[in-house]
C-alpha cells in the first residue's frame, strides 16, 4: 500500500454479533460508495470454495470462536493493498482483537491514513438473540433480511436478485450464545482502544434500522478531521 491515503475514509462498524453492522454497512456502501469489507463474508466465501483458509476457518466459525489473528491479518492486509480506487473502506467485523486493531493502524500509518470513525452499535443481548434467530441472507448477493422486521416481497426470494434466502449455519441458539460470550471476552475491550483515540460514535443499535442510519449518516457526512 504505497500511495498517499490521507483523504481516504476508513470507517469501522463495531458491535456484538447481530447488532446490525452488515445492515447499516449495506446502506452506507450504497449512499457513499465505500468498499464494504466484511471479514465474515470473506471467510464464508472461502469456506464455500473449500480453500485452505476456508477449511481452517470453518473449525472456528462453526463453534462461534474467533478465527486466529495469523489467518485474519493477511486477509485484510491484502484487501487494503489490492483495492486502491475506492473513496473509502467500511470494515464490518474487523478488527476484533487488539492485535487486529494495531495491524490496521500500522498499515494505514504507512500511507498517512488513519481510521476516522468507529461506529459502535450498542445492542442488548435479548434483542440480538431475536435478530439472529430470524435472520435470512441471500445466498447469491448476501443481502440481509429478517423473518419479522425485514421481510422480502416474495417469501424465500431476494428482492434484489431473486436468489434463495438461507439461514446462516452459525445462527443456531447454542452458537449465538457462544458468539456473544466471545465478543464480551475478546472483542469488547477494543472499545477502550478506540475511545482513547477520540473516534468512537456510539449509536443505540436497538432502534429501528432507519433511525440508527440517520445518526450514522449525519456523522459520516462530516468531513474527515
Ligand atoms: P461475522 O459474519 O462478522 O458475524 P458477527 O460479527 O457475529 O455479526 P453478524 O454478521 O452476525 O451480525 P451483524 O451485526 O452484521 O448484524 P446484521 O446486520 O446481519 O462473523 C462470523 C464469524 O466469522 C465469527 O464468529 C468468527 O468465527 C469469524 N470472523 C469474522 N471476522 C473475524 C475477525 N475479524 N477475526 C476473527 N474471526 C472472525 O443483522 C442481524 C439481523 O437483525 C438481520 O436479520 C437484520 O435484518 C436484523 N436487523 C439489523 N438491524 C436491525 C434493526 N435496527 N432493527 C431490527 N432488525 C434489525
Short mmCIF file of C-alpha atoms and ligand atoms in Angstrom, two decimals:
data_model
loop_
_atom_site.label_atom_id
_atom_site.label_comp_id
_atom_site.label_asym_id
_atom_site.label_seq_id
_atom_site.Cartn_x
_atom_site.Cartn_y
_atom_site.Cartn_z
CA UNK A 1 0.00 0.00 0.00
CA UNK A 2 2.42 2.59 -1.29
CA UNK A 3 0.46 5.72 -2.27
CA UNK A 4 -0.87 8.55 -0.13
CA UNK A 5 -4.18 7.69 1.54
CA UNK A 6 -4.62 10.66 3.83
CA UNK A 7 -8.01 11.59 2.32
CA UNK A 8 -9.41 8.10 2.21
CA UNK A 9 -12.32 7.40 4.57
CA UNK A 10 -11.76 4.46 6.89
CA UNK A 11 -14.89 3.54 8.83
CA UNK A 12 -15.37 0.63 11.19
CA UNK A 13 -18.75 -0.89 12.02
CA UNK A 14 -18.36 -2.25 15.53
CA UNK A 15 -20.62 -4.14 17.92
CA UNK A 16 -21.73 -7.57 19.07
CA UNK A 17 -22.98 -10.24 16.66
CA UNK A 18 -26.39 -9.26 15.29
CA UNK A 19 -26.07 -5.59 16.27
CA UNK A 20 -26.84 -4.59 12.67
CA UNK A 21 -23.31 -3.93 11.38
CA UNK A 22 -23.94 -5.55 7.99
CA UNK A 23 -27.40 -3.95 7.63
CA UNK A 24 -26.05 -0.43 8.24
CA UNK A 25 -22.95 -1.09 6.12
CA UNK A 26 -25.14 -2.01 3.12
CA UNK A 27 -26.79 1.42 3.35
CA UNK A 28 -23.52 3.33 3.77
CA UNK A 29 -21.99 1.50 0.82
CA UNK A 30 -24.96 2.34 -1.37
CA UNK A 31 -25.02 6.02 -0.41
CA UNK A 32 -21.30 6.82 -0.16
CA UNK A 33 -19.69 4.21 -2.46
CA UNK A 34 -17.30 2.94 0.22
CA UNK A 35 -15.98 -0.59 -0.20
CA UNK A 36 -17.76 -2.88 2.29
CA UNK A 37 -15.22 -5.31 3.70
CA UNK A 38 -16.99 -7.92 5.83
CA UNK A 39 -14.45 -10.40 7.17
CA UNK A 40 -17.31 -12.79 7.96
CA UNK A 41 -18.44 -12.72 4.28
CA UNK A 42 -14.84 -13.21 3.08
CA UNK A 43 -14.47 -16.23 5.37
CA UNK A 44 -17.85 -17.72 4.40
CA UNK A 45 -16.86 -17.47 0.72
CA UNK A 46 -13.56 -19.24 1.49
CA UNK A 47 -15.48 -21.96 3.36
CA UNK A 48 -17.83 -22.38 0.39
CA UNK A 49 -14.89 -22.70 -2.02
CA UNK A 50 -13.08 -25.08 0.39
CA UNK A 51 -9.81 -23.13 0.15
CA UNK A 52 -7.09 -23.84 2.78
CA UNK A 53 -8.13 -20.67 4.66
CA UNK A 54 -11.79 -21.72 4.44
CA UNK A 55 -11.12 -25.22 5.76
CA UNK A 56 -9.20 -23.82 8.72
CA UNK A 57 -11.73 -21.02 9.42
CA UNK A 58 -14.71 -23.39 9.39
CA UNK A 59 -13.50 -25.19 12.52
CA UNK A 60 -13.71 -21.92 14.44
CA UNK A 61 -16.80 -20.39 12.80
CA UNK A 62 -18.98 -23.44 13.41
CA UNK A 63 -18.33 -23.08 17.14
CA UNK A 64 -18.65 -19.28 17.17
CA UNK A 65 -14.96 -18.83 18.05
CA UNK A 66 -12.67 -16.19 16.54
CA UNK A 67 -10.53 -17.28 13.60
CA UNK A 68 -6.87 -16.79 14.68
CA UNK A 69 -5.14 -13.46 14.00
CA UNK A 70 -2.47 -15.09 11.83
CA UNK A 71 -5.23 -16.07 9.37
CA UNK A 72 -7.22 -12.82 9.58
CA UNK A 73 -4.45 -10.22 9.40
CA UNK A 74 -3.04 -11.23 5.96
CA UNK A 75 -6.59 -11.31 4.50
CA UNK A 76 -7.22 -7.68 5.48
CA UNK A 77 -3.71 -6.53 4.61
CA UNK A 78 -4.16 -7.93 1.07
CA UNK A 79 -7.57 -6.29 0.71
CA UNK A 80 -6.11 -2.89 1.61
CA UNK A 81 -3.28 -3.39 -0.87
CA UNK A 82 -5.46 -4.64 -3.75
CA UNK A 83 -8.24 -2.03 -3.63
CA UNK A 84 -6.79 1.36 -4.41
CA UNK A 85 -9.54 3.17 -6.34
CA UNK A 86 -12.26 3.46 -3.73
CA UNK A 87 -13.32 6.57 -1.76
CA UNK A 88 -13.14 4.62 1.47
CA UNK A 89 -13.27 1.32 3.29
CA UNK A 90 -16.09 0.20 5.51
CA UNK A 91 -14.85 -2.58 7.79
CA UNK A 92 -17.54 -4.85 9.23
CA UNK A 93 -16.43 -7.48 11.76
CA UNK A 94 -12.83 -6.30 11.76
CA UNK A 95 -10.88 -5.57 13.94
CA UNK A 96 -11.99 -8.00 16.65
CA UNK A 97 -8.80 -8.17 18.73
CA UNK A 98 -6.25 -5.58 19.83
CA UNK A 99 -3.65 -7.23 17.53
CA UNK A 100 -6.00 -6.74 14.55
CA UNK A 101 -6.64 -3.09 15.53
CA UNK A 102 -2.91 -2.41 15.84
CA UNK A 103 -2.16 -4.02 12.47
CA UNK A 104 -4.81 -1.83 10.81
CA UNK A 105 -3.33 1.30 12.38
CA UNK A 106 0.16 0.27 11.31
CA UNK A 107 -0.76 -0.45 7.67
CA UNK A 108 -2.72 2.82 7.40
CA UNK A 109 0.01 4.90 9.00
CA UNK A 110 2.48 3.79 6.31
CA UNK A 111 0.50 5.95 3.87
CA UNK A 112 -0.54 8.78 6.17
CA UNK A 113 -4.03 7.27 6.55
CA UNK A 114 -5.98 6.59 9.73
CA UNK A 115 -9.28 5.25 10.99
CA UNK A 116 -11.66 8.21 11.03
CA UNK A 117 -14.83 6.72 12.62
CA UNK A 118 -15.70 3.70 14.69
CA UNK A 119 -19.47 3.30 14.74
CA UNK A 120 -20.43 1.27 17.79
CA UNK A 121 -23.91 -0.25 17.60
CA UNK A 122 -24.65 -0.81 21.27
CA UNK A 123 -27.33 -3.53 21.33
CA UNK A 124 -28.61 -5.64 24.25
CA UNK A 125 -28.30 -9.45 24.19
CA UNK A 126 -32.06 -10.19 24.24
CA UNK A 127 -32.54 -8.10 21.07
CA UNK A 128 -29.58 -9.85 19.44
CA UNK A 129 -30.88 -13.36 20.03
CA UNK A 130 -34.23 -12.46 18.39
CA UNK A 131 -32.48 -10.84 15.45
CA UNK A 132 -30.05 -13.64 14.74
CA UNK A 133 -32.54 -16.46 15.07
CA UNK A 134 -34.77 -14.73 12.48
CA UNK A 135 -32.05 -13.59 10.08
CA UNK A 136 -32.08 -14.81 6.48
CA UNK A 137 -29.39 -13.96 3.93
CA UNK A 138 -29.43 -14.13 0.13
CA UNK A 139 -27.05 -16.90 -0.91
CA UNK A 140 -26.32 -15.11 -4.21
CA UNK A 141 -25.80 -11.42 -3.32
CA UNK A 142 -25.59 -11.50 0.50
CA UNK A 143 -28.46 -9.06 1.15
CA UNK A 144 -29.74 -9.36 4.73
CA UNK A 145 -33.39 -9.98 5.72
CA UNK A 146 -35.35 -10.88 8.84
CA UNK A 147 -38.44 -13.07 9.08
CA UNK A 148 -40.29 -10.38 11.10
CA UNK A 149 -38.62 -6.99 10.69
CA UNK A 150 -37.17 -7.15 7.16
CA UNK A 151 -39.30 -9.44 5.04
CA UNK A 152 -38.74 -9.93 1.31
CA UNK A 153 -41.60 -9.23 -1.11
CA UNK A 154 -41.73 -12.89 -2.13
CA UNK A 155 -41.22 -15.44 0.66
CA UNK A 156 -37.74 -17.03 0.48
CA UNK A 157 -36.57 -14.91 -2.51
CA UNK A 158 -34.21 -11.93 -2.55
CA UNK A 159 -35.84 -8.65 -3.71
CA UNK A 160 -32.62 -7.58 -5.43
CA UNK A 161 -31.53 -10.67 -7.36
CA UNK A 162 -34.17 -13.37 -6.83
CA UNK A 163 -31.63 -15.61 -5.04
CA UNK A 164 -32.58 -18.11 -2.32
CA UNK A 165 -32.77 -16.80 1.24
CA UNK A 166 -30.96 -19.08 3.69
CA UNK A 167 -30.18 -19.24 7.40
CA UNK A 168 -26.52 -18.95 8.40
CA UNK A 169 -25.02 -22.09 9.92
CA UNK A 170 -23.78 -20.17 12.97
CA UNK A 171 -27.22 -18.69 13.72
CA UNK A 172 -28.29 -21.58 15.98
CA UNK A 173 -29.11 -20.69 19.59
CA UNK A 174 -26.07 -22.51 21.04
CA UNK A 175 -23.60 -20.84 18.66
CA UNK A 176 -25.22 -17.41 19.06
CA UNK A 177 -24.72 -17.60 22.84
CA UNK A 178 -21.07 -18.58 22.38
CA UNK A 179 -20.50 -15.75 19.86
CA UNK A 180 -21.89 -13.29 22.43
CA UNK A 181 -19.57 -14.65 25.10
CA UNK A 182 -16.56 -14.49 22.75
CA UNK A 183 -17.48 -10.89 21.93
CA UNK A 184 -17.54 -9.96 25.64
CA UNK A 185 -14.29 -11.78 26.43
CA UNK A 186 -12.14 -10.99 23.39
CA UNK A 187 -13.59 -8.13 21.37
CA UNK A 188 -15.39 -5.62 23.63
CA UNK A 189 -12.07 -4.48 25.13
CA UNK A 190 -11.10 -2.82 21.84
CA UNK A 191 -13.73 -0.16 22.60
CA UNK A 192 -11.33 1.36 25.12
CA UNK A 193 -8.59 1.40 22.47
CA UNK A 194 -10.87 3.38 20.11
CA UNK A 195 -12.24 5.63 22.87
CA UNK A 196 -8.70 6.68 23.67
CA UNK A 197 -8.29 7.87 20.09
CA UNK A 198 -11.48 10.01 20.21
CA UNK A 199 -13.02 8.41 17.11
CA UNK A 200 -15.91 6.49 18.63
CA UNK A 201 -19.56 7.21 17.76
CA UNK A 202 -21.96 5.25 19.97
CA UNK A 203 -25.37 4.55 18.44
CA UNK A 204 -28.39 2.82 20.01
CA UNK A 205 -28.44 -0.41 17.98
CA UNK A 206 -31.89 -1.36 19.29
CA UNK A 207 -33.59 1.45 17.36
CA UNK A 208 -35.30 0.74 14.03
CA UNK A 209 -32.83 0.47 11.11
CA UNK A 210 -33.67 3.85 9.54
CA UNK A 211 -33.41 5.74 12.85
CA UNK A 212 -29.92 4.38 13.60
CA UNK A 213 -28.93 5.03 9.99
CA UNK A 214 -29.89 8.73 10.18
CA UNK A 215 -27.50 9.26 13.12
CA UNK A 216 -24.71 7.32 11.40
CA UNK A 217 -25.24 9.06 8.08
CA UNK A 218 -25.14 12.56 9.63
CA UNK A 219 -21.86 11.70 11.35
CA UNK A 220 -20.28 10.19 8.25
CA UNK A 221 -21.26 13.28 6.21
CA UNK A 222 -18.90 15.35 8.34
CA UNK A 223 -15.50 15.91 6.79
CA UNK A 224 -12.61 13.75 7.89
CA UNK A 225 -10.80 15.53 10.73
P1 LIG B 1 -19.48 -12.12 11.17
O1 LIG B 1 -20.07 -12.53 9.88
O2 LIG B 1 -18.71 -10.87 11.24
O3 LIG B 1 -20.63 -12.17 12.24
P2 LIG B 1 -20.94 -11.27 13.52
O4 LIG B 1 -19.95 -10.30 13.99
O5 LIG B 1 -21.35 -12.31 14.51
O6 LIG B 1 -22.03 -10.34 13.05
P3 LIG B 1 -23.28 -10.70 12.26
O7 LIG B 1 -22.99 -10.75 10.79
O8 LIG B 1 -23.91 -11.95 12.85
O9 LIG B 1 -24.27 -9.52 12.65
P4 LIG B 1 -24.41 -8.02 12.14
O10 LIG B 1 -24.03 -7.11 13.25
O11 LIG B 1 -23.76 -7.80 10.81
O12 LIG B 1 -26.00 -7.98 12.02
P5 LIG B 1 -26.93 -7.93 10.71
O13 LIG B 1 -26.84 -6.60 10.06
O14 LIG B 1 -26.73 -9.14 9.86
O15 LIG B 1 -18.51 -13.28 11.71
C1 LIG B 1 -18.88 -14.65 11.66
C2 LIG B 1 -17.72 -15.49 12.19
O16 LIG B 1 -16.56 -15.31 11.34
C3 LIG B 1 -17.24 -15.13 13.61
O17 LIG B 1 -17.99 -15.79 14.61
C4 LIG B 1 -15.77 -15.60 13.54
O18 LIG B 1 -15.69 -17.00 13.68
C5 LIG B 1 -15.36 -15.26 12.11
N1 LIG B 1 -14.74 -13.90 11.98
C6 LIG B 1 -15.23 -12.85 11.23
N2 LIG B 1 -14.42 -11.79 11.33
C7 LIG B 1 -13.40 -12.16 12.14
C8 LIG B 1 -12.26 -11.46 12.64
N3 LIG B 1 -12.01 -10.19 12.32
N4 LIG B 1 -11.43 -12.14 13.47
C9 LIG B 1 -11.66 -13.42 13.82
N5 LIG B 1 -12.73 -14.14 13.39
C10 LIG B 1 -13.60 -13.50 12.55
O19 LIG B 1 -28.39 -8.02 11.42
C11 LIG B 1 -28.80 -9.19 12.08
C12 LIG B 1 -30.33 -9.38 11.87
O20 LIG B 1 -31.01 -8.32 12.53
C13 LIG B 1 -30.79 -9.33 10.40
O21 LIG B 1 -31.83 -10.25 10.23
C14 LIG B 1 -31.30 -7.87 10.21
O22 LIG B 1 -32.33 -7.82 9.23
C15 LIG B 1 -31.81 -7.55 11.61
N6 LIG B 1 -31.63 -6.15 11.99
C16 LIG B 1 -30.47 -5.41 11.85
N7 LIG B 1 -30.64 -4.17 12.36
C17 LIG B 1 -31.92 -4.14 12.84
C18 LIG B 1 -32.69 -3.14 13.50
N8 LIG B 1 -32.15 -1.92 13.76
N9 LIG B 1 -33.96 -3.43 13.86
C19 LIG B 1 -34.50 -4.65 13.61
N10 LIG B 1 -33.83 -5.66 12.97
C20 LIG B 1 -32.55 -5.40 12.60
#
